[in-house]
């Protein structure tokens, strides 16, 4: 049920984002979605790719420090209030969201969000119990490639 | 090296606080030094470090017949002092001490320096000498913006000013706005602080909409950190004052080892109290006159903690030709470098090993780091660059920021300075074969 997310450390200066993306592109790996968190001084690039183990390898070979984190994909209704309802469930269950970002593709009338929880397994259990739809990794990847 | 005297000081007459001592002819100075050195050899025999050394080599007062014989005596290093901590170099009973100061040490622990009442008396007098040489008169008011505490700057200058008979405003370091208010309220003619703090005061005045040249200060005595002729020009232009340099280090007494007269052709060394050698730091042989070398100082009159041939690690040049001011003492140039890697950051002594020690407390932050020192405005800034490694990298921003804060806190604890911590990408810090270069000093403090 969990997705593997790659995180990379980047210095916050011109041209730094392009370099790792080029490394991945050269290896023929397509980026499904990404998010960038930054301060004035450095940034953290988070990537979801299909062949995460290969991507991790090529990035590390190119000298990047790469972390692997388990994240959870949840689809919510793509209409006003859709996300707010999902968040209300999470908050109600006392689940701590470290950060979140949206997936770049929609699935029918659903938007897909990526959540980084402190405890992803417990989060999944709660989400399922509350009737939210957790998108399985394979399922997600088949959606994007379709 | 001679600097054009500032307009404000062009007509200052030469005045000498202690003419008998300061204008002794060369042969008189040297005879006095030999005599005092011989006495010193007797006195330091109470210090185990020297006693052992002398016993081993059969050294005694009889060994000193001329100044050249000083080379028969051992060198003393900061490490020697540290190994005997605390107060292991006392040459008088503890009950005879009148005060204890300290300098920042490499492990965050100060190296203590003790004074007898007579040492304090001597010290005040030495400070009075360079203050008067640089224009201080009994009718003046001096604002002391040095820290008062273990640091020798504040109290040293304070009692020197008092000795001259001038009025003191013990404003102490910091709170720059208040310093400016005090100046405007009380009209002091003299400012005592570090050279970089003088520029901070000028900056701060401008921020308050006050022309720094309109402040009442007419001249300043600056020390406690290395500075350049360019910085002197800046200070003099920005504040419309004459700026004088003085030198000292806590291990030998504090400020008062040497200071400038209005000729400003070097700092007059108070040779009746300090015997200063200028040695090649590698061979430990004397360098030719006027060549740069390490200053090695013997305290001729210190009672509580006399030191023989103390290696200051400061690089400077010595000049022995007479000065137009009438003093016959040897003069020293500005300090243009160090023979060790010590940095002086806003007046605080910092060794790169302290930064490393701080980093070692945070797992995964070594081995690749670089200390960058710059002076973007008037104050020193330290950036510690740390290469990111898998064990310290997190996908969570809050953890990364906490990491930076933690490193910064450890540096503050160990080294006593505030440093910016810059996390950088792997392999972005240059690799060296052999000894790594850990420090990049961009301040251009050399002449």
Tab-separated table of N, CA and C in Angstrom, chain B residues 31-131:
chain	number	residue	atom	x	y	z
B	31	UNK	N	71.119	47.095	29.258
B	31	UNK	CA	71.716	46.777	30.560
B	31	UNK	C	70.623	46.432	31.574
B	32	UNK	N	69.527	47.219	31.521
B	32	UNK	CA	68.402	46.966	32.425
B	32	UNK	C	67.775	45.598	32.135
B	33	UNK	N	67.666	45.285	30.861
B	33	UNK	CA	67.064	43.990	30.491
B	33	UNK	C	67.904	42.811	30.984
B	34	UNK	N	69.238	42.942	30.851
B	34	UNK	CA	70.110	41.850	31.315
B	34	UNK	C	69.950	41.668	32.827
B	35	UNK	N	69.942	42.811	33.532
B	35	UNK	CA	69.824	42.752	34.979
B	35	UNK	C	68.499	42.094	35.395
B	36	UNK	N	67.423	42.534	34.738
B	36	UNK	CA	66.110	41.987	35.096
B	36	UNK	C	65.957	40.529	34.667
B	37	UNK	N	66.599	40.168	33.570
B	37	UNK	CA	66.538	38.781	33.106
B	37	UNK	C	67.229	37.856	34.118
B	38	UNK	N	68.330	38.345	34.649
B	38	UNK	CA	69.068	37.553	35.638
B	38	UNK	C	68.204	37.337	36.895
B	39	UNK	N	67.551	38.415	37.327
B	39	UNK	CA	66.644	38.288	38.485
B	39	UNK	C	65.494	37.327	38.179
B	40	UNK	N	65.008	37.439	36.936
B	40	UNK	CA	63.873	36.617	36.527
B	40	UNK	C	64.221	35.123	36.608
B	41	UNK	N	65.431	34.796	36.172
B	41	UNK	CA	65.847	33.393	36.196
B	41	UNK	C	65.791	32.860	37.632
B	42	UNK	N	66.143	33.703	38.578
B	42	UNK	CA	66.047	33.295	39.980
B	42	UNK	C	64.586	33.110	40.390
B	43	UNK	N	63.751	34.088	40.005
B	43	UNK	CA	62.353	34.048	40.448
B	43	UNK	C	61.567	32.885	39.844
B	44	UNK	N	61.786	32.614	38.533
B	44	UNK	CA	60.976	31.566	37.896
B	44	UNK	C	61.362	30.164	38.364
B	45	UNK	N	62.479	30.081	39.092
B	45	UNK	CA	62.876	28.759	39.603
B	45	UNK	C	61.838	28.219	40.593
B	46	UNK	N	60.883	29.073	40.986
B	46	UNK	CA	59.797	28.598	41.866
B	46	UNK	C	58.702	27.880	41.065
B	47	UNK	N	58.772	28.036	39.731
B	47	UNK	CA	57.757	27.391	38.890
B	47	UNK	C	58.293	26.020	38.462
B	48	UNK	N	57.569	24.946	38.790
B	48	UNK	CA	58.097	23.603	38.490
B	48	UNK	C	58.554	23.430	37.039
B	49	UNK	N	57.769	23.975	36.112
B	49	UNK	CA	58.110	23.837	34.692
B	49	UNK	C	59.519	24.345	34.412
B	50	UNK	N	59.849	25.527	34.958
B	50	UNK	CA	61.180	26.105	34.721
B	50	UNK	C	62.233	25.461	35.614
B	51	UNK	N	61.841	25.161	36.848
B	51	UNK	CA	62.815	24.583	37.781
B	51	UNK	C	63.394	23.291	37.222
B	52	UNK	N	62.485	22.433	36.691
B	52	UNK	CA	62.933	21.161	36.129
B	52	UNK	C	63.883	21.391	34.966
B	53	UNK	N	63.477	22.330	34.110
B	53	UNK	CA	64.282	22.600	32.927
B	53	UNK	C	65.670	23.121	33.322
B	54	UNK	N	65.703	24.041	34.274
B	54	UNK	CA	66.976	24.648	34.690
B	54	UNK	C	67.883	23.615	35.366
B	55	UNK	N	67.280	22.780	36.219
B	55	UNK	CA	68.071	21.796	36.953
B	55	UNK	C	68.766	20.855	35.971
B	56	UNK	N	68.005	20.473	34.969
B	56	UNK	CA	68.493	19.546	33.964
B	56	UNK	C	69.709	20.097	33.214
B	57	UNK	N	69.694	21.403	32.976
B	57	UNK	CA	70.742	22.013	32.133
B	57	UNK	C	71.685	22.910	32.934
B	58	UNK	N	71.574	22.842	34.255
B	58	UNK	CA	72.423	23.664	35.136
B	58	UNK	C	72.358	25.141	34.779
B	59	UNK	N	71.118	25.621	34.579
B	59	UNK	CA	70.923	27.038	34.272
B	59	UNK	C	70.620	27.777	35.565
B	60	UNK	N	71.233	28.944	35.696
B	60	UNK	CA	70.972	29.795	36.852
B	60	UNK	C	71.288	31.220	36.448
B	61	UNK	N	71.186	32.138	37.420
B	61	UNK	CA	71.465	33.549	37.101
B	61	UNK	C	72.849	33.729	36.454
B	62	UNK	N	73.790	32.873	36.844
B	62	UNK	CA	75.149	32.976	36.285
B	62	UNK	C	75.158	32.738	34.777
B	63	UNK	N	74.085	32.094	34.249
B	63	UNK	CA	74.054	31.779	32.816
B	63	UNK	C	73.802	33.024	31.965
B	64	UNK	N	73.304	34.089	32.602
B	64	UNK	CA	72.922	35.285	31.842
B	64	UNK	C	73.986	36.365	32.000
B	65	UNK	N	74.774	36.557	30.976
B	65	UNK	CA	75.787	37.621	31.002
B	65	UNK	C	75.447	38.727	30.015
B	66	UNK	N	74.806	38.351	28.910
B	66	UNK	CA	74.367	39.346	27.930
B	66	UNK	C	72.985	38.932	27.431
B	67	UNK	N	72.359	39.814	26.647
B	67	UNK	CA	71.030	39.494	26.136
B	67	UNK	C	71.039	38.254	25.252
B	68	UNK	N	72.181	38.028	24.595
B	68	UNK	CA	72.277	36.859	23.709
B	68	UNK	C	72.090	35.563	24.494
B	69	UNK	N	72.357	35.615	25.791
B	69	UNK	CA	72.233	34.402	26.609
B	69	UNK	C	70.792	33.959	26.801
B	70	UNK	N	69.873	34.796	26.399
B	70	UNK	CA	68.469	34.394	26.535
B	70	UNK	C	68.208	33.117	25.742
B	71	UNK	N	69.027	32.911	24.724
B	71	UNK	CA	68.809	31.741	23.884
B	71	UNK	C	69.158	30.442	24.614
B	72	UNK	N	69.760	30.560	25.774
B	72	UNK	CA	70.021	29.355	26.574
B	72	UNK	C	68.769	28.940	27.349
B	73	UNK	N	67.786	29.840	27.407
B	73	UNK	CA	66.569	29.565	28.181
B	73	UNK	C	65.510	28.890	27.301
B	74	UNK	N	64.634	28.119	27.935
B	74	UNK	CA	63.650	27.366	27.154
B	74	UNK	C	62.527	28.256	26.626
B	75	UNK	N	61.892	27.815	25.567
B	75	UNK	CA	60.685	28.475	25.080
B	75	UNK	C	59.496	27.963	25.883
B	76	UNK	N	58.470	28.793	25.983
B	76	UNK	CA	57.238	28.390	26.668
B	76	UNK	C	56.097	28.525	25.665
B	77	UNK	N	55.243	27.521	25.593
B	77	UNK	CA	54.134	27.583	24.643
B	77	UNK	C	52.801	27.597	25.389
B	78	UNK	N	51.765	27.914	24.641
B	78	UNK	CA	50.418	27.899	25.212
B	78	UNK	C	50.078	26.485	25.722
B	79	UNK	N	50.562	25.480	25.006
B	79	UNK	CA	50.318	24.102	25.455
B	79	UNK	C	50.964	23.834	26.806
B	80	UNK	N	52.163	24.395	26.989
B	80	UNK	CA	52.823	24.241	28.292
B	80	UNK	C	51.942	24.836	29.387
B	81	UNK	N	51.387	26.026	29.101
B	81	UNK	CA	50.516	26.674	30.096
B	81	UNK	C	49.304	25.803	30.377
B	82	UNK	N	48.735	25.273	29.302
B	82	UNK	CA	47.502	24.503	29.448
B	82	UNK	C	47.745	23.216	30.234
B	83	UNK	N	48.902	22.625	30.014
B	83	UNK	CA	49.209	21.383	30.727
B	83	UNK	C	49.346	21.596	32.230
B	84	UNK	N	49.691	22.832	32.608
B	84	UNK	CA	49.890	23.119	34.029
B	84	UNK	C	48.645	23.749	34.652
B	85	UNK	N	47.563	23.743	33.911
B	85	UNK	CA	46.349	24.415	34.389
B	85	UNK	C	45.891	23.883	35.725
B	86	UNK	N	45.139	24.657	36.457
B	86	UNK	CA	45.126	26.123	36.399
B	86	UNK	C	46.171	26.701	37.339
B	87	UNK	N	46.699	27.813	36.948
B	87	UNK	CA	47.672	28.551	37.765
B	87	UNK	C	48.937	27.750	38.090
B	88	UNK	N	49.296	26.835	37.197
B	88	UNK	CA	50.495	26.018	37.429
B	88	UNK	C	51.782	26.797	37.268
B	89	UNK	N	51.699	28.013	36.720
B	89	UNK	CA	52.902	28.812	36.507
B	89	UNK	C	53.082	29.891	37.584
B	90	UNK	N	52.339	29.752	38.670
B	90	UNK	CA	52.471	30.758	39.732
B	90	UNK	C	53.874	30.745	40.321
B	91	UNK	N	54.446	31.934	40.460
B	91	UNK	CA	55.769	32.046	41.065
B	91	UNK	C	55.696	32.712	42.426
B	92	UNK	N	54.468	32.972	42.887
B	92	UNK	CA	54.279	33.568	44.220
B	92	UNK	C	53.248	32.718	44.962
B	93	UNK	N	53.207	32.808	46.296
B	93	UNK	CA	52.160	32.078	47.022
B	93	UNK	C	50.783	32.594	46.621
B	94	UNK	N	49.818	31.709	46.645
B	94	UNK	CA	48.458	32.049	46.217
B	94	UNK	C	47.905	33.272	46.968
B	95	UNK	N	48.295	33.405	48.235
B	95	UNK	CA	47.779	34.519	49.035
B	95	UNK	C	48.229	35.879	48.514
B	96	UNK	N	49.284	35.888	47.700
B	96	UNK	CA	49.792	37.163	47.174
B	96	UNK	C	49.062	37.634	45.923
B	97	UNK	N	48.106	36.851	45.434
B	97	UNK	CA	47.416	37.252	44.198
B	97	UNK	C	46.418	38.369	44.481
B	98	UNK	N	46.303	39.259	43.488
B	98	UNK	CA	45.358	40.361	43.615
B	98	UNK	C	44.230	40.239	42.596
B	99	UNK	N	44.500	39.561	41.480
B	99	UNK	CA	43.450	39.400	40.479
B	99	UNK	C	43.798	38.236	39.551
B	100	UNK	N	42.739	37.667	38.964
B	100	UNK	CA	42.936	36.603	37.975
B	100	UNK	C	42.094	36.931	36.749
B	101	UNK	N	42.730	36.962	35.593
B	101	UNK	CA	42.000	37.127	34.330
B	101	UNK	C	42.107	35.829	33.544
B	102	UNK	N	41.528	35.809	32.354
B	102	UNK	CA	41.613	34.599	31.544
B	102	UNK	C	41.478	34.922	30.075
B	103	UNK	N	41.988	34.013	29.268
B	103	UNK	CA	41.793	34.149	27.825
B	103	UNK	C	41.011	32.941	27.376
B	104	UNK	N	40.293	33.088	26.277
B	104	UNK	CA	39.512	31.954	25.777
B	104	UNK	C	40.468	30.845	25.361
B	105	UNK	N	40.168	29.638	25.733
B	105	UNK	CA	41.065	28.523	25.418
B	105	UNK	C	40.481	27.654	24.325
B	106	UNK	N	41.283	26.735	23.831
B	106	UNK	CA	40.835	25.933	22.684
B	106	UNK	C	39.736	24.951	23.046
B	107	UNK	N	39.534	24.696	24.307
B	107	UNK	CA	38.484	23.747	24.642
B	107	UNK	C	37.339	24.464	25.332
B	108	UNK	N	37.280	25.778	25.130
B	108	UNK	CA	36.214	26.548	25.739
B	108	UNK	C	36.531	26.882	27.185
B	109	UNK	N	37.662	26.385	27.648
B	109	UNK	CA	38.071	26.642	29.036
B	109	UNK	C	39.154	27.710	28.983
B	110	UNK	N	39.041	28.762	29.775
B	110	UNK	CA	40.043	29.814	29.651
B	110	UNK	C	41.406	29.403	30.205
B	111	UNK	N	42.456	30.065	29.675
B	111	UNK	CA	43.777	29.959	30.275
B	111	UNK	C	43.852	31.120	31.262
B	112	UNK	N	44.100	30.809	32.524
B	112	UNK	CA	44.058	31.866	33.531
B	112	UNK	C	45.400	32.584	33.649
B	113	UNK	N	45.326	33.859	33.973
B	113	UNK	CA	46.508	34.678	34.177
B	113	UNK	C	46.345	35.401	35.503
B	114	UNK	N	47.362	35.279	36.350
B	114	UNK	CA	47.243	35.861	37.694
B	114	UNK	C	48.131	37.094	37.831
B	115	UNK	N	47.713	37.984	38.716
B	115	UNK	CA	48.440	39.234	38.959
B	115	UNK	C	48.604	39.457	40.458
B	116	UNK	N	49.779	39.954	40.846
B	116	UNK	CA	49.935	40.457	42.209
B	116	UNK	C	49.520	41.930	42.168
B	117	UNK	N	49.445	42.547	43.341
B	117	UNK	CA	49.104	43.973	43.387
B	117	UNK	C	50.140	44.775	42.597
B	118	UNK	N	51.401	44.358	42.687
B	118	UNK	CA	52.420	45.108	41.962
B	118	UNK	C	52.301	44.892	40.450
B	119	UNK	N	51.896	43.683	40.043
B	119	UNK	CA	51.656	43.430	38.611
B	119	UNK	C	50.563	44.361	38.086
B	120	UNK	N	49.515	44.550	38.905
B	120	UNK	CA	48.416	45.419	38.476
B	120	UNK	C	48.898	46.864	38.349
B	121	UNK	N	49.749	47.233	39.290
B	121	UNK	CA	50.354	48.564	39.293
B	121	UNK	C	51.160	48.771	37.996
B	122	UNK	N	52.003	47.788	37.692
B	122	UNK	CA	52.815	47.845	36.471
B	122	UNK	C	51.914	47.928	35.235
B	123	UNK	N	50.895	47.101	35.248
B	123	UNK	CA	49.996	47.019	34.086
B	123	UNK	C	49.310	48.365	33.829
B	124	UNK	N	48.789	48.974	34.899
B	124	UNK	CA	48.140	50.282	34.754
B	124	UNK	C	49.112	51.288	34.163
B	125	UNK	N	50.340	51.230	34.650
B	125	UNK	CA	51.339	52.170	34.194
B	125	UNK	C	51.679	51.959	32.716
B	126	UNK	N	51.746	50.686	32.306
B	126	UNK	CA	52.056	50.381	30.904
B	126	UNK	C	50.936	50.868	29.991
B	127	UNK	N	49.694	50.689	30.438
B	127	UNK	CA	48.569	51.174	29.638
B	127	UNK	C	48.587	52.702	29.594
B	128	UNK	N	48.911	53.303	30.719
B	128	UNK	CA	49.003	54.773	30.759
B	128	UNK	C	50.026	55.266	29.737
B	129	UNK	N	51.132	54.548	29.622
B	129	UNK	CA	52.178	54.983	28.685
B	129	UNK	C	51.671	55.053	27.252
B	130	UNK	N	51.024	53.979	26.777
B	130	UNK	CA	50.620	54.051	25.362
B	130	UNK	C	49.412	54.967	25.174
B	131	UNK	N	48.585	55.080	26.211
B	131	UNK	CA	47.440	55.993	26.107
B	131	UNK	C	47.919	57.442	25.981
